[in-house]
Coordinates of C-alpha atoms in Angstrom, one line a residue:
Chain A
X1 CA 0.0 0.0 0.0
X2 CA 2.8 2.3 0.8
X3 CA 4.4 1.6 -2.5
X4 CA 1.1 2.5 -4.2
X5 CA 0.9 5.8 -2.4
X6 CA 4.4 6.8 -3.4
X7 CA 3.5 6.2 -7.0
X8 CA 0.3 8.0 -6.6
X9 CA 1.9 11.0 -5.2
X10 CA 4.3 11.2 -8.1
X11 CA 1.8 10.9 -10.8
X12 CA 0.2 13.8 -12.6
X13 CA -3.0 12.9 -10.8
X14 CA -2.2 14.7 -7.5
X15 CA -5.3 16.3 -6.0
X16 CA -3.3 18.9 -4.0
X17 CA 0.0 20.3 -5.1
X18 CA 1.9 22.9 -3.1
X19 CA 5.1 24.4 -4.4
X20 CA 7.5 26.7 -2.6
X21 CA 4.8 28.0 -0.3
X22 CA 5.7 30.5 2.4
X23 CA 3.5 32.2 4.9
X24 CA 4.0 34.9 7.5
X25 CA 1.9 36.1 10.4
X26 CA 3.1 39.7 10.5
X27 CA 6.9 39.3 10.9
X28 CA 6.6 35.7 12.0
X29 CA 7.6 33.2 9.3
X30 CA 5.2 30.5 10.1
X31 CA 5.5 28.2 7.0
X32 CA 8.8 27.9 5.1
X33 CA 9.2 26.6 1.6
X34 CA 6.4 23.9 1.8
X35 CA 6.4 21.4 -1.1
X36 CA 3.7 18.8 -0.9
X37 CA 2.0 16.5 -3.4
X38 CA -1.1 14.7 -2.3
X39 CA -2.4 11.9 -4.5
X40 CA -6.1 11.1 -5.0
X41 CA -7.2 8.9 -2.2
X42 CA -4.1 9.4 -0.3
X43 CA -4.2 9.7 3.5
X44 CA -1.6 11.9 5.2
X45 CA -1.1 12.4 8.9
X46 CA 0.7 15.6 9.9
X47 CA 2.3 15.8 13.3
X48 CA 4.7 18.0 15.1
X49 CA 5.1 20.2 18.2
X50 CA 2.7 23.0 18.8
X51 CA 3.5 26.1 16.9
X52 CA 5.2 24.1 14.1
X53 CA 2.7 25.3 11.5
X54 CA 0.8 22.1 10.9
X55 CA -2.6 23.5 11.4
X56 CA -1.7 26.6 9.4
X57 CA -0.6 24.4 6.6
X58 CA -3.9 22.6 6.2
X59 CA -5.8 25.9 6.8
X60 CA -4.0 27.3 3.8
X61 CA -5.4 24.5 1.6
X62 CA -9.0 25.9 1.9
X63 CA -7.8 29.4 2.3
X64 CA -8.8 30.0 5.8
X65 CA -5.3 31.3 5.9
X66 CA -3.7 33.2 3.0
X67 CA -0.2 32.2 1.8
X68 CA 2.1 35.0 0.6
X69 CA 4.5 33.1 -1.7
X70 CA 4.5 30.0 -3.8
X71 CA 1.4 28.3 -5.1
X72 CA -1.3 25.9 -4.0
X73 CA -3.3 24.0 -6.6
X74 CA -6.4 22.0 -5.4
X75 CA -8.2 19.9 -8.0
X76 CA -6.6 21.9 -10.8
X77 CA -7.8 25.2 -9.4
X78 CA -5.1 27.6 -8.1
X79 CA -5.8 29.4 -4.9
X80 CA -5.5 33.1 -5.6
X81 CA -7.3 36.3 -4.5
X82 CA -10.1 35.3 -6.8
X83 CA -13.1 34.8 -4.5
X84 CA -14.9 32.6 -7.0
X85 CA -12.0 30.1 -7.0
X86 CA -11.9 30.1 -3.2
X87 CA -15.6 29.3 -3.0
X88 CA -15.3 26.5 -5.5
X89 CA -12.4 25.0 -3.6
X90 CA -14.1 25.3 -0.2
X91 CA -17.2 23.5 -1.5
X92 CA -14.9 20.6 -2.6
X93 CA -12.8 20.5 0.6
X94 CA -14.4 19.5 3.9
X95 CA -12.9 20.6 7.2
X96 CA -13.3 19.3 10.7
X97 CA -12.0 21.6 13.5
X98 CA -10.6 20.9 16.9
X99 CA -13.5 22.9 18.6
X100 CA -16.2 21.3 16.3
X101 CA -17.5 24.7 15.4
X102 CA -21.1 23.5 15.0
X103 CA -23.6 26.2 14.6
X104 CA -25.2 26.3 18.1
X105 CA -28.4 28.1 17.1
X106 CA -29.3 25.4 14.6
X107 CA -30.4 21.8 15.2
X108 CA -28.1 18.9 14.2
X109 CA -30.2 18.3 11.1
X110 CA -30.1 22.0 10.2
X111 CA -26.3 22.1 10.7
X112 CA -25.9 19.2 8.3
X113 CA -28.3 20.4 5.6
X114 CA -27.4 24.1 5.6
X115 CA -24.5 24.0 3.1
X116 CA -26.2 21.5 0.7
X117 CA -29.3 23.7 0.6
X118 CA -27.6 27.1 0.3
X119 CA -24.3 26.2 -1.6
X120 CA -25.3 23.2 -3.6
X121 CA -29.0 24.4 -4.0
X122 CA -30.4 21.0 -3.2
X123 CA -34.1 20.9 -2.4
X124 CA -34.7 20.6 1.3
X125 CA -36.2 17.2 1.3
X126 CA -33.3 15.8 -0.7
X127 CA -30.8 17.5 1.5
X128 CA -32.5 16.1 4.6
X129 CA -32.6 12.6 3.2
X130 CA -28.9 12.8 2.4
X131 CA -28.2 14.3 5.8
X132 CA -29.9 11.4 7.6
X133 CA -27.8 8.9 5.6
X134 CA -24.6 10.7 6.7
X135 CA -25.8 11.0 10.3
X136 CA -26.4 7.2 10.2
X137 CA -23.0 6.7 8.9
X138 CA -21.5 8.6 11.9
X139 CA -24.0 6.7 14.1
X140 CA -26.1 9.5 15.5
X141 CA -29.3 9.7 13.4
X142 CA -31.4 9.8 16.7
X143 CA -29.9 13.1 17.7
X144 CA -31.0 14.9 14.5
X145 CA -33.5 17.2 16.2
X146 CA -31.3 18.2 19.1
X147 CA -29.1 21.3 19.4
X148 CA -25.3 20.9 19.5
X149 CA -25.2 22.2 23.1
X150 CA -27.1 19.1 24.2
X151 CA -24.6 16.6 22.7
X152 CA -21.4 15.3 24.1
X153 CA -18.1 16.4 22.5
X154 CA -17.7 13.2 20.7
X155 CA -21.2 13.4 19.3
X156 CA -20.6 17.0 18.2
X157 CA -17.5 16.1 16.4
X158 CA -19.2 13.3 14.6
X159 CA -22.0 15.7 13.5
X160 CA -19.2 18.1 12.3
X161 CA -17.8 15.2 10.2
X162 CA -21.3 14.5 8.8
X163 CA -21.8 18.2 8.1
X164 CA -18.6 18.2 5.9
X165 CA -19.4 15.0 4.2
X166 CA -22.8 16.3 3.1
X167 CA -21.0 18.5 0.7
X168 CA -19.6 15.4 -1.0
X169 CA -16.1 16.8 -0.7
X170 CA -13.1 15.3 -2.6
X171 CA -10.8 16.1 0.2
X172 CA -11.2 16.1 4.0
X173 CA -9.0 18.2 6.3
X174 CA -9.0 17.3 10.0
X175 CA -7.4 19.9 12.3
X176 CA -6.7 18.0 15.6
X177 CA -10.2 16.5 15.6
X178 CA -9.8 14.6 18.9
X179 CA -7.7 17.1 20.9
X180 CA -10.6 18.7 22.6
X181 CA -12.3 15.5 23.5
X182 CA -12.5 13.5 26.8
X183 CA -10.5 10.3 26.5
X184 CA -13.7 8.2 26.5
X185 CA -14.9 9.9 23.3
X186 CA -11.8 9.8 21.2
X187 CA -12.4 6.3 20.0
X188 CA -15.9 7.0 18.6
X189 CA -14.6 9.8 16.5
X190 CA -11.5 7.9 15.3
X191 CA -13.8 5.0 14.4
X192 CA -15.8 7.3 12.1
X193 CA -12.5 8.6 10.6
X194 CA -11.2 5.1 10.0
X195 CA -14.4 4.1 8.3
X196 CA -14.1 7.2 6.1
X197 CA -10.5 6.3 5.3
X198 CA -11.6 2.9 4.2
X199 CA -14.1 4.4 1.7
X200 CA -11.2 5.9 -0.2
X201 CA -11.4 9.6 0.9
X202 CA -8.4 11.8 0.4
X203 CA -7.6 12.9 4.0
X204 CA -5.1 15.3 5.6
X205 CA -5.2 14.8 9.3
X206 CA -3.3 16.9 11.9
X207 CA -3.3 14.6 14.9
X208 CA -1.1 13.1 17.6
X209 CA -3.1 9.9 17.6
X210 CA -0.3 7.6 16.5
X211 CA -2.4 4.5 16.5
X212 CA -4.7 6.2 13.9
X213 CA -1.6 7.2 11.9
X214 CA -0.3 3.6 11.9
X215 CA -3.7 2.2 11.0
X216 CA -4.8 4.4 8.1
X217 CA -2.0 6.8 6.9
X218 CA -0.1 6.3 3.7
X219 CA 2.4 8.9 4.8
X220 CA 3.3 10.7 8.1
X221 CA 4.6 14.2 7.8
X222 CA 6.6 15.7 10.7
X223 CA 6.8 19.4 10.9
X224 CA 8.8 21.7 13.1
X225 CA 9.5 25.4 13.0
X226 CA 7.4 25.9 9.9
X227 CA 9.2 23.3 7.8
X228 CA 8.5 19.8 6.7
X229 CA 11.3 17.9 8.5
X230 CA 10.5 14.4 7.4
X231 CA 7.9 12.4 5.5
X232 CA 7.7 8.7 5.7
X233 CA 5.3 5.8 5.5
X234 CA 4.1 5.3 9.1
X235 CA 6.0 2.1 9.7
X236 CA 9.3 3.7 8.7
X237 CA 8.4 6.9 10.5
X238 CA 7.9 5.3 13.8
X239 CA 10.5 2.6 13.6
X240 CA 13.3 4.3 11.8
X241 CA 13.0 8.1 11.9
X242 CA 15.8 9.8 10.0
X243 CA 16.1 13.2 11.8
X244 CA 17.2 13.8 15.4
X245 CA 14.3 16.3 15.8
X246 CA 11.8 13.6 14.8
X247 CA 13.4 11.1 17.1
X248 CA 13.2 13.5 20.0
X249 CA 9.5 14.3 19.2
X250 CA 8.6 10.6 19.0
X251 CA 10.5 9.8 22.2
X252 CA 8.5 12.5 24.0
X253 CA 5.0 11.5 22.7
X254 CA 5.4 7.8 22.8
X255 CA 7.1 7.1 26.1
X256 CA 5.3 8.3 29.1
Chain B
X1 CA -12.7 0.6 56.6
X2 CA -13.6 4.2 57.8
X3 CA -17.2 4.4 58.9
X4 CA -19.2 6.5 56.5
X5 CA -20.8 9.7 57.9
X6 CA -24.0 8.8 56.1
X7 CA -25.9 6.2 58.2
X8 CA -26.8 4.4 55.1
X9 CA -24.0 3.0 53.0
X10 CA -24.2 1.7 49.5
X11 CA -22.0 -0.5 47.4
X12 CA -19.7 1.5 45.1
X13 CA -21.7 2.3 41.9
X14 CA -25.1 1.8 43.5
X15 CA -25.7 5.2 45.3
X16 CA -29.2 6.5 44.4
X17 CA -30.1 10.1 43.7
X18 CA -31.4 11.7 47.0
X19 CA -33.6 14.8 47.3
X20 CA -32.0 18.0 48.6
X21 CA -32.2 18.9 52.3
X22 CA -35.6 20.4 53.1
X23 CA -34.6 23.4 55.2
X24 CA -33.7 25.4 52.0
X25 CA -37.1 25.1 50.3
X26 CA -40.6 26.5 50.8
X27 CA -42.0 29.9 51.9
X28 CA -40.5 29.7 55.4
X29 CA -37.2 28.8 54.0
X30 CA -37.4 31.7 51.5
X31 CA -38.3 34.2 54.3
X32 CA -35.5 33.0 56.5
X33 CA -32.8 33.1 53.9
X34 CA -33.9 36.4 52.3
X35 CA -35.3 38.6 55.1
X36 CA -34.0 37.4 58.4
X37 CA -30.6 35.7 57.6
X38 CA -28.6 37.9 59.9
X39 CA -29.1 40.6 62.6
X40 CA -28.4 43.3 60.0
X41 CA -30.8 41.9 57.5
X42 CA -33.5 41.5 60.2
X43 CA -33.0 45.2 61.2
X44 CA -33.2 46.3 57.5
X45 CA -36.4 44.2 57.0
X46 CA -38.0 45.8 60.0
X47 CA -37.0 49.3 59.0
X48 CA -38.4 48.8 55.5
X49 CA -41.6 47.5 56.9
X50 CA -41.9 50.6 59.2
X51 CA -41.2 52.8 56.2
X52 CA -43.9 51.1 54.1
X53 CA -46.3 51.5 57.0
X54 CA -45.6 55.2 57.1
X55 CA -46.1 56.0 53.4
X56 CA -48.4 53.3 51.9
X57 CA -51.7 54.3 53.6
X58 CA -51.4 58.0 52.6
X59 CA -50.2 57.2 49.1
X60 CA -53.1 54.8 48.5
X61 CA -55.5 57.4 49.8
X62 CA -54.1 60.2 47.6
X63 CA -53.9 58.0 44.5
X64 CA -57.0 55.9 44.7
X65 CA -59.5 56.1 47.6
X66 CA -59.5 59.9 47.9
X67 CA -59.1 60.6 44.2
X68 CA -61.7 62.1 42.0
X69 CA -62.2 60.5 38.6
X70 CA -64.6 62.7 36.9
X71 CA -65.2 66.5 37.1
X72 CA -65.3 69.4 34.6
X73 CA -62.5 71.4 36.2
X74 CA -60.2 71.5 39.2
X75 CA -62.6 73.5 41.3
X76 CA -65.2 70.8 41.0
X77 CA -62.5 68.3 41.9
X78 CA -61.6 70.1 45.1
X79 CA -65.2 70.5 46.0
X80 CA -65.7 66.7 46.0
X81 CA -62.8 66.1 48.4
X82 CA -62.5 66.4 52.2
X83 CA -60.0 69.2 51.6
X84 CA -58.6 70.6 48.3
X85 CA -55.7 68.5 47.1
X86 CA -56.6 65.7 49.6
X87 CA -56.6 63.3 46.6
X88 CA -55.5 63.1 43.0
X89 CA -57.8 64.8 40.4
X90 CA -57.7 62.1 37.7
X91 CA -60.5 63.9 36.0
X92 CA -57.9 66.1 34.5
X93 CA -56.2 63.2 32.8
X94 CA -59.6 61.7 31.7
X95 CA -60.7 65.1 30.3
X96 CA -57.4 65.5 28.4
X97 CA -57.1 61.9 27.2
X98 CA -58.3 62.6 23.7
X99 CA -55.9 65.6 23.3
X100 CA -53.0 63.5 24.8
X101 CA -53.7 60.7 22.4
X102 CA -54.3 62.5 19.1
X103 CA -52.8 66.0 19.5
X104 CA -54.6 68.3 17.0
X105 CA -55.3 65.6 14.5
X106 CA -58.5 66.7 12.7
X107 CA -61.5 65.1 14.3
X108 CA -63.1 63.6 11.2
X109 CA -59.8 62.0 10.2
X110 CA -59.1 60.3 13.6
X111 CA -60.2 56.9 12.3
X112 CA -57.0 56.9 10.4
X113 CA -55.0 57.2 13.7
X114 CA -57.1 54.5 15.3
X115 CA -56.6 52.3 12.3
X116 CA -52.8 53.0 12.5
X117 CA -52.8 52.0 16.2
X118 CA -54.7 48.8 15.4
X119 CA -52.4 47.9 12.5
X120 CA -49.4 48.7 14.7
X121 CA -50.6 46.3 17.3
X122 CA -51.1 43.7 14.6
X123 CA -47.6 44.3 13.2
X124 CA -46.0 44.0 16.6
X125 CA -48.0 40.9 17.5
X126 CA -47.2 39.3 14.1
X127 CA -43.6 40.1 14.1
X128 CA -42.9 39.1 17.7
X129 CA -45.2 36.1 18.1
X130 CA -43.6 32.8 17.3
X131 CA -45.6 29.8 15.8
X132 CA -48.4 31.7 14.2
X133 CA -49.5 30.5 10.8
X134 CA -48.2 32.5 7.9
X135 CA -45.3 34.0 9.9
X136 CA -43.6 35.0 6.7
X137 CA -46.6 37.2 5.7
X138 CA -46.8 38.7 9.2
X139 CA -43.2 39.7 8.9
X140 CA -43.7 41.2 5.4
X141 CA -46.6 43.1 6.9
X142 CA -44.5 44.4 9.7
X143 CA -41.9 45.5 7.2
X144 CA -44.3 47.6 5.2
X145 CA -46.2 48.8 8.2
X146 CA -44.0 52.0 8.7
X147 CA -44.8 53.1 5.1
X148 CA -48.4 52.2 5.4
X149 CA -48.6 54.1 8.7
X150 CA -47.0 57.2 7.1
X151 CA -49.6 57.1 4.3
X152 CA -52.4 56.7 6.8
X153 CA -51.2 59.4 9.1
X154 CA -50.0 62.1 6.7
X155 CA -52.4 61.4 3.8
X156 CA -51.9 61.9 0.1
X157 CA -52.7 59.3 -2.6
X158 CA -56.4 59.6 -2.0
X159 CA -56.5 60.5 1.6
X160 CA -56.9 64.0 3.0
X161 CA -53.4 65.4 3.6
X162 CA -52.7 66.2 7.3
X163 CA -49.8 68.6 8.0
X164 CA -47.3 67.0 10.3
X165 CA -47.7 69.9 12.7
X166 CA -51.1 68.5 13.6
X167 CA -49.5 65.5 15.2
X168 CA -49.1 65.6 19.0
X169 CA -49.2 63.8 22.2
X170 CA -48.9 60.0 22.4
X171 CA -49.3 59.8 18.6
X172 CA -46.3 62.0 18.0
X173 CA -44.3 60.1 20.7
X174 CA -45.1 56.8 19.1
X175 CA -44.3 58.0 15.6
X176 CA -40.9 59.3 16.7
X177 CA -40.1 56.3 18.8
X178 CA -41.4 53.6 16.4
X179 CA -39.7 55.1 13.5
X180 CA -36.4 55.4 15.4
X181 CA -36.6 51.9 16.6
X182 CA -37.7 50.2 13.4
X183 CA -35.3 51.9 11.1
X184 CA -32.3 52.1 13.5
X185 CA -32.0 48.3 13.7
X186 CA -31.3 47.5 10.1
X187 CA -29.2 50.7 9.7
X188 CA -27.3 49.8 12.9
X189 CA -26.6 46.3 11.7
X190 CA -25.4 47.6 8.4
X191 CA -23.1 50.1 10.2
X192 CA -21.7 47.3 12.5
X193 CA -20.9 45.1 9.5
X194 CA -19.4 48.1 7.7
X195 CA -17.2 48.8 10.6
X196 CA -15.8 45.3 10.4
X197 CA -15.5 45.3 6.7
X198 CA -12.2 44.6 5.0
X199 CA -12.8 47.5 2.6
X200 CA -10.9 50.5 4.2
X201 CA -13.1 53.2 2.7
X202 CA -16.4 51.6 3.9
X203 CA -14.9 50.9 7.3
X204 CA -13.7 54.5 7.6
X205 CA -17.1 55.9 6.7
X206 CA -18.8 53.8 9.2
X207 CA -16.4 54.6 12.0
X208 CA -16.6 58.3 11.4
X209 CA -20.4 58.2 11.2
X210 CA -20.7 56.2 14.4
X211 CA -18.2 58.2 16.4
X212 CA -19.6 61.5 15.3
X213 CA -23.1 60.7 16.2
X214 CA -22.1 59.1 19.5
X215 CA -20.0 62.1 20.3
X216 CA -22.8 64.7 19.9
X217 CA -25.7 65.0 22.3
X218 CA -29.1 64.1 20.8
X219 CA -30.4 67.6 21.7
X220 CA -27.7 69.2 19.7
X221 CA -28.6 66.9 16.7
X222 CA -32.2 67.9 17.1
X223 CA -31.3 71.6 17.0
X224 CA -29.3 70.9 13.9
X225 CA -32.3 69.2 12.4
X226 CA -34.6 72.1 13.3
X227 CA -32.4 75.0 12.3
X228 CA -29.3 74.1 10.3
X229 CA -30.3 71.2 8.0
X230 CA -31.9 73.5 5.5
X231 CA -28.5 75.2 4.8
X232 CA -27.0 71.8 3.9
X233 CA -29.8 70.8 1.5
X234 CA -30.0 72.0 -2.0
X235 CA -31.6 75.4 -2.2
X236 CA -35.3 75.4 -2.8
X237 CA -35.9 72.0 -1.3
X238 CA -38.2 72.2 1.7
X239 CA -38.0 69.4 4.2
X240 CA -40.6 68.8 6.8
X241 CA -39.5 69.4 10.4
X242 CA -40.9 66.1 11.6
X243 CA -39.1 64.3 8.8
X244 CA -35.8 65.9 9.8
X245 CA -36.4 65.0 13.4
X246 CA -37.2 61.4 12.5
X247 CA -34.0 61.1 10.5
X248 CA -31.9 62.5 13.3
X249 CA -33.5 60.2 15.9
X250 CA -33.0 57.2 13.7
X251 CA -29.4 58.0 13.0
X252 CA -28.7 58.6 16.6
X253 CA -30.2 55.2 17.7
X254 CA -28.5 53.5 14.8
X255 CA -25.1 54.6 15.9
X256 CA -25.7 53.0 19.3
X257 CA -27.3 49.9 17.9
X258 CA -24.2 49.5 15.6
X259 CA -21.9 49.4 18.6
X260 CA -24.1 46.9 20.5
X261 CA -24.2 44.7 17.4
X262 CA -20.5 45.0 16.9
X263 CA -20.1 43.7 20.5
X264 CA -22.2 40.7 19.5
X265 CA -20.2 40.1 16.4
X266 CA -17.0 40.1 18.4
X267 CA -18.5 37.8 21.0
X268 CA -18.8 35.1 18.4
X269 CA -15.8 32.7 18.3
X270 CA -13.8 32.9 15.1
X271 CA -14.6 29.2 14.6
X272 CA -18.1 30.2 13.6
X273 CA -16.8 32.3 10.7
X274 CA -14.3 29.6 9.8
X275 CA -16.8 26.8 9.8
X276 CA -19.1 28.9 7.6
X277 CA -16.3 29.8 5.2
X278 CA -15.0 26.2 5.1
X279 CA -18.5 25.0 4.0
X280 CA -18.3 27.4 1.0
X281 CA -21.0 29.8 2.2
X282 CA -20.6 33.3 0.7
X283 CA -20.2 36.4 2.9
X284 CA -23.9 37.2 2.8
X285 CA -25.0 33.7 3.3
X286 CA -22.8 33.2 6.3
X287 CA -23.9 36.4 7.8
X288 CA -27.5 35.9 7.3
X289 CA -27.6 32.2 8.4
X290 CA -24.8 31.9 10.9
X291 CA -23.3 35.1 12.1
X292 CA -26.1 37.6 12.5
X293 CA -28.6 35.2 14.2
X294 CA -26.1 34.4 16.9
X295 CA -24.6 38.0 17.2
X296 CA -28.1 39.5 17.5
X297 CA -29.0 36.9 20.1
X298 CA -26.0 37.9 22.2
X299 CA -26.9 41.6 21.6
X300 CA -30.6 41.4 22.6
X301 CA -30.1 43.0 26.1
X302 CA -28.0 45.8 24.6
X303 CA -30.4 46.3 21.6
X304 CA -33.5 46.5 23.9
X305 CA -31.6 48.8 26.2
X306 CA -30.9 51.1 23.3
X307 CA -34.5 50.9 22.1
X308 CA -35.8 51.8 25.6
X309 CA -33.3 54.6 25.8
X310 CA -34.3 56.0 22.4
X311 CA -38.0 55.6 23.2
X312 CA -37.6 57.7 26.3
X313 CA -35.3 60.2 24.5
X314 CA -38.1 60.9 22.1
X315 CA -39.5 63.4 24.6
X316 CA -36.5 65.6 23.8
X317 CA -38.3 66.7 20.7
X318 CA -40.3 69.1 23.0
X319 CA -37.1 71.2 23.2
X320 CA -37.4 72.1 19.5
X321 CA -41.1 72.9 20.0
X322 CA -42.7 69.6 19.0
X323 CA -45.7 68.7 21.2
X324 CA -45.1 65.1 22.2
X325 CA -46.9 63.6 25.2
X326 CA -44.6 65.5 27.6
X327 CA -44.7 68.8 25.7
X328 CA -48.4 68.7 25.2
X329 CA -49.0 67.7 28.8
X330 CA -47.0 70.6 30.1
X331 CA -48.9 73.0 27.8
X332 CA -52.1 71.6 29.2
X333 CA -51.0 72.5 32.7
X334 CA -51.4 76.1 31.8
X335 CA -55.1 75.6 31.1
X336 CA -56.9 77.8 33.6
X337 CA -59.4 74.9 34.4
X338 CA -56.6 72.6 35.4
X339 CA -53.9 74.8 36.9
X340 CA -51.5 73.2 39.3
X341 CA -52.2 69.6 38.5
X342 CA -48.6 68.7 37.6
X343 CA -48.4 65.6 39.9
X344 CA -51.3 63.9 38.1
X345 CA -49.8 64.7 34.7
X346 CA -46.3 63.4 35.6
X347 CA -47.7 60.3 37.2
X348 CA -49.7 59.6 34.1
X349 CA -46.8 60.2 31.8
X350 CA -44.4 58.1 33.9
X351 CA -47.0 55.3 34.0
X352 CA -47.3 55.5 30.2
X353 CA -43.6 55.2 29.6
X354 CA -43.1 52.6 32.3
X355 CA -45.7 50.3 31.0
X356 CA -44.4 50.4 27.4
X357 CA -40.7 50.1 28.5
X358 CA -41.4 47.3 31.0
X359 CA -43.3 45.4 28.2
X360 CA -40.2 45.7 26.0
X361 CA -37.9 44.6 28.8
X362 CA -40.1 41.5 29.5
X363 CA -40.3 40.6 25.9
X364 CA -36.6 40.8 25.5
X365 CA -36.2 38.4 28.5
X366 CA -38.6 35.9 27.1
X367 CA -36.9 36.1 23.7
X368 CA -33.5 35.4 25.3
X369 CA -35.0 32.4 27.1
X370 CA -36.6 31.1 23.9
X371 CA -33.4 31.4 21.9
X372 CA -31.4 29.5 24.5
X373 CA -30.2 26.3 23.0
X374 CA -28.0 25.0 25.8
X375 CA -24.8 26.2 24.2
X376 CA -22.1 27.5 26.5
X377 CA -19.7 29.7 24.5

């Protein structure tokens, strides 16, 4: 499988390609010369210490953050100032946040149907039918009429995943999806993500869940100080890291 | 090992839910905790009771039992009391009610005012009431109501024109207040969004407007409206005084609403904006569906506060010579038949304002409760 993914990432068929990308927050150089090709159906886990720029990197892919140099091409569309391109890309790229970011004034069903109705212009009945099928897929159809504030963190995060999936995205971005969850709820969210991975979705996941990385990732990327330090298939990444910085990081997160 | 304090003990994991201790509940419990919880509180309670004992009987006598409800003038009022001024002469208010309500609106046309009041009631009811059939149409009706009311009150297009100077009393107060309230909200929201816009020119215009209006007292703006505005307008254009006042009152309230709404917008976590963006919603979609519903909900107390303030500020128009309820009432005090009845007048006006403001405040509370969805942000 790892062999496949390496081939995939080198073909013309990459779904995301990032070349020589730089980003600054004011004077702070947060991303330095990022080059990344993501193949269709590829699953990448990004890890690294906090402040390493990993969240910023995936937020650049749907333009929640603006990059200042280099280029990012998603599904053949380059991310520029052009608002139309940005809206096109955003409707093709789903994102799941650390803090879930559900809309608290809307019910679960309304959260999940909102974008299909307003962005995809689906008729309400069709959107609701599709929403219920995704809520079943994340195993909470019975919560459809509740408000997010009445759900547990794990349930909210699964709703957030369903909300993204309802746009039928080609790519899913996960920004530390389990970091804000109680330990008992992490598994229910990871299970949904693993199921999603098995369906062939292209996924970029910022996480420190190394079990998840081992189970589903084609590649693990390690970032530090705004740079990609190392990228490896998970087995090689965990068993034979090349850089001292990676070894130090792994020793700190794996042995305690 | 250690003996439990609770006489009953349960196996781990089997402890049932028990009711709370009974001392803290019930009427006796309430009186104990709220009125007699400490020597100081007991003393304060007793002093308050003594104070009420001193003022309540005479107040009730003056306001109700000793008051005169119908008479032709104050002399008849006094004659009906044990001693002149022994009670309130409510006959004064009753006799002036029509004037207070309609001002000098021509008598044969007053059905138009009544109809406007009825439609106003319907618009408020329809706009505020949840779960009524055809909510969409009620809202559309509420949106066109101000224009409908303007036509009904001022005439034209088939109705006898009534000069705006004929408006007075409660009618004028309500026209000023309702116009200010209903137009300041959309304008204030637009200003708040403009102030947070990424377009520098738009942002600058909104900031300058808001800060200028907030930095100048309303009375000054009203004087500007009554005296100076004609100099700024193209020569030859005449602009009704009431119209100028309405515009000023609206702009004034809008500047305050804008700041309240901006507070609400900033109270939202950036995650809400990001989630809306990430789903591909456009700026207007995300604001209409995600941002504003939540920001306005947060802002309800501030918005209603501004509404109440601007409602009460509407009496300031008397300074530029407009006869709202307060101005008209004060003029009525000079009527030889009713000389010296200021307490009755001011109690009546206070009650009028208190009832409407209290209703607004209660509605805002119930609205907050209704919009509560269990979310802690």
